Structure formats: structure tokens, C-alpha cells
Amino acid sequence: MQSTTVPVEGRQGSEWGWFLAWLAVGGCLALGLAALLSLGAILIAIAVLAAVFLLRKGHRTATVGGLAGLALPLFYLAYLNRGGPGTVCHTTASGQTCTDEYTPVPFLVGGALLLAAGFVVFLVLDRRHRENN
């Protein structure tokens, strides 16, 4: 018997799906490391299990999505510190609360760099993979 391969339409979209799955794994891992003293160990375990599954089933070029996923907690920290730097006070019906906030710029820049690096590396690897096949 002779085996033939039929090109599957939408193959490129499925690689983006694997990339987004790795992005979620990277975000879960980074959040687990940030929350290590509370529920971080559980998040790290979930990220490791998901990574093992994705390594067995997914495309290898999509693993750089984990790098882009590390940006998600940094974006969240930038959002939380959006009023900073300095002391930020909020008035409620029951009183006033003040918190010290950092400048959000380093978190935003770091997140943007990680996200951009993950996407660029994925696009380069995906292009090479398509050219070789």
C-alpha cells in the first residue's frame, strides 16, 4: 500500500492554538512563582502538568508561547500600580484607604518585551518550519 499525505487546511491556525496554550502555561507558571508563599505551588504544579501534556501532543515551535506567557503577570502588576508612583488614596463611604504604589512603567515595559519576544521567535520558527515542510 502506498501512503499519501493530504494537506490539512487551517494547519497554521492550529499552531496558533498551541502557541496560546503555551502562553497560558507561561502565565500560570509566572503567577505561581509570584504567589509562591500562598497558592503558588498549586499553580506551578498545574503549569508543569500542562507543559508535559503540551510537549507530548503539541507542536515544538509553539513552546516559545511560554515566554510570552511570562508577560501576563507583569501586565497585571502594571495595572495594579496604574496610579503610582507614590501614595494613592481612595475614598469610600466608610472612610479613606491609602496604599503605596510603584511606578507601572517597568512592569509594562518588561511585559511588552517578553510578549513581543515570544511572538517574534514564534513567527520566525513557524516560518522556518513551514519552509522545511
PDB file of N, CA, C and O in Angstrom, residues 11-12 15-16 61 119-133:
ATOM      1  N   ARG A  11      -4.021  24.475   9.147  1.00  0.00           N
ATOM      2  CA  ARG A  11      -2.906  23.988   9.952  1.00  0.00           C
ATOM      3  C   ARG A  11      -2.225  25.139  10.680  1.00  0.00           C
ATOM      4  O   ARG A  11      -1.823  25.006  11.825  1.00  0.00           O
ATOM      5  N   GLN A  12      -2.116  26.264  10.009  1.00  0.00           N
ATOM      6  CA  GLN A  12      -1.467  27.414  10.628  1.00  0.00           C
ATOM      7  C   GLN A  12      -2.263  27.882  11.842  1.00  0.00           C
ATOM      8  O   GLN A  12      -1.707  28.261  12.850  1.00  0.00           O
ATOM      9  N   GLU A  15      -1.479  25.812  14.914  1.00  0.00           N
ATOM     10  CA  GLU A  15      -0.216  26.149  15.566  1.00  0.00           C
ATOM     11  C   GLU A  15      -0.385  27.363  16.468  1.00  0.00           C
ATOM     12  O   GLU A  15       0.224  27.453  17.523  1.00  0.00           O
ATOM     13  N   TRP A  16      -1.231  28.306  16.060  1.00  0.00           N
ATOM     14  CA  TRP A  16      -1.520  29.453  16.920  1.00  0.00           C
ATOM     15  C   TRP A  16      -2.262  29.006  18.174  1.00  0.00           C
ATOM     16  O   TRP A  16      -2.080  29.572  19.248  1.00  0.00           O
ATOM     17  N   THR A  61       7.437  24.161  18.037  1.00  0.00           N
ATOM     18  CA  THR A  61       7.711  25.578  17.782  1.00  0.00           C
ATOM     19  C   THR A  61       6.844  26.482  18.647  1.00  0.00           C
ATOM     20  O   THR A  61       7.179  27.639  18.861  1.00  0.00           O
ATOM     21  N   PHE A 119       6.301  36.376  20.587  1.00  0.00           N
ATOM     22  CA  PHE A 119       5.644  36.385  19.278  1.00  0.00           C
ATOM     23  C   PHE A 119       6.648  36.380  18.138  1.00  0.00           C
ATOM     24  O   PHE A 119       6.480  35.657  17.162  1.00  0.00           O
ATOM     25  N   VAL A 120       7.699  37.161  18.240  1.00  0.00           N
ATOM     26  CA  VAL A 120       8.688  37.232  17.158  1.00  0.00           C
ATOM     27  C   VAL A 120       9.395  35.888  16.982  1.00  0.00           C
ATOM     28  O   VAL A 120       9.547  35.392  15.853  1.00  0.00           O
ATOM     29  N   VAL A 121       9.822  35.287  18.072  1.00  0.00           N
ATOM     30  CA  VAL A 121      10.506  33.992  17.975  1.00  0.00           C
ATOM     31  C   VAL A 121       9.561  32.942  17.396  1.00  0.00           C
ATOM     32  O   VAL A 121       9.957  32.129  16.564  1.00  0.00           O
ATOM     33  N   PHE A 122       8.294  32.966  17.822  1.00  0.00           N
ATOM     34  CA  PHE A 122       7.334  32.008  17.273  1.00  0.00           C
ATOM     35  C   PHE A 122       7.151  32.196  15.774  1.00  0.00           C
ATOM     36  O   PHE A 122       7.124  31.225  15.017  1.00  0.00           O
ATOM     37  N   LEU A 123       7.013  33.434  15.337  1.00  0.00           N
ATOM     38  CA  LEU A 123       6.834  33.689  13.907  1.00  0.00           C
ATOM     39  C   LEU A 123       8.038  33.231  13.094  1.00  0.00           C
ATOM     40  O   LEU A 123       7.890  32.656  12.017  1.00  0.00           O
ATOM     41  N   VAL A 124       9.252  33.471  13.618  1.00  0.00           N
ATOM     42  CA  VAL A 124      10.463  33.037  12.911  1.00  0.00           C
ATOM     43  C   VAL A 124      10.526  31.517  12.850  1.00  0.00           C
ATOM     44  O   VAL A 124      10.780  30.934  11.788  1.00  0.00           O
ATOM     45  N   LEU A 125      10.277  30.845  13.970  1.00  0.00           N
ATOM     46  CA  LEU A 125      10.321  29.381  13.987  1.00  0.00           C
ATOM     47  C   LEU A 125       9.215  28.784  13.124  1.00  0.00           C
ATOM     48  O   LEU A 125       9.428  27.776  12.442  1.00  0.00           O
ATOM     49  N   ASP A 126       8.038  29.390  13.144  1.00  0.00           N
ATOM     50  CA  ASP A 126       6.923  28.896  12.334  1.00  0.00           C
ATOM     51  C   ASP A 126       7.226  29.031  10.849  1.00  0.00           C
ATOM     52  O   ASP A 126       6.945  28.132  10.061  1.00  0.00           O
ATOM     53  N   ARG A 127       7.831  30.142  10.476  1.00  0.00           N
ATOM     54  CA  ARG A 127       8.190  30.337   9.065  1.00  0.00           C
ATOM     55  C   ARG A 127       9.229  29.297   8.631  1.00  0.00           C
ATOM     56  O   ARG A 127       9.121  28.706   7.557  1.00  0.00           O
ATOM     57  N   ARG A 128      10.237  29.066   9.465  1.00  0.00           N
ATOM     58  CA  ARG A 128      11.253  28.049   9.128  1.00  0.00           C
ATOM     59  C   ARG A 128      10.627  26.670   9.025  1.00  0.00           C
ATOM     60  O   ARG A 128      10.976  25.885   8.145  1.00  0.00           O
ATOM     61  N   HIS A 129       9.707  26.367   9.940  1.00  0.00           N
ATOM     62  CA  HIS A 129       9.052  25.070   9.944  1.00  0.00           C
ATOM     63  C   HIS A 129       8.235  24.872   8.658  1.00  0.00           C
ATOM     64  O   HIS A 129       8.263  23.799   8.058  1.00  0.00           O
ATOM     65  N   ARG A 130       7.521  25.911   8.220  1.00  0.00           N
ATOM     66  CA  ARG A 130       6.724  25.825   7.003  1.00  0.00           C
ATOM     67  C   ARG A 130       7.616  25.725   5.761  1.00  0.00           C
ATOM     68  O   ARG A 130       7.262  25.058   4.804  1.00  0.00           O
ATOM     69  N   GLU A 131       8.775  26.400   5.767  1.00  0.00           N
ATOM     70  CA  GLU A 131       9.684  26.346   4.611  1.00  0.00           C
ATOM     71  C   GLU A 131      10.318  24.963   4.481  1.00  0.00           C
ATOM     72  O   GLU A 131      10.590  24.520   3.370  1.00  0.00           O
ATOM     73  N   ASN A 132      10.569  24.290   5.608  1.00  0.00           N
ATOM     74  CA  ASN A 132      11.204  22.984   5.570  1.00  0.00           C
ATOM     75  C   ASN A 132      10.219  21.889   5.179  1.00  0.00           C
ATOM     76  O   ASN A 132      10.634  20.812   4.780  1.00  0.00           O
ATOM     77  N   ASN A 133       8.936  22.126   5.356  1.00  0.00           N
ATOM     78  CA  ASN A 133       7.936  21.088   5.033  1.00  0.00           C
ATOM     79  C   ASN A 133       7.318  21.309   3.712  1.00  0.00           C
ATOM     80  O   ASN A 133       7.332  21.954   2.895  1.00  0.00           O
TER      81      ASN A 133
END
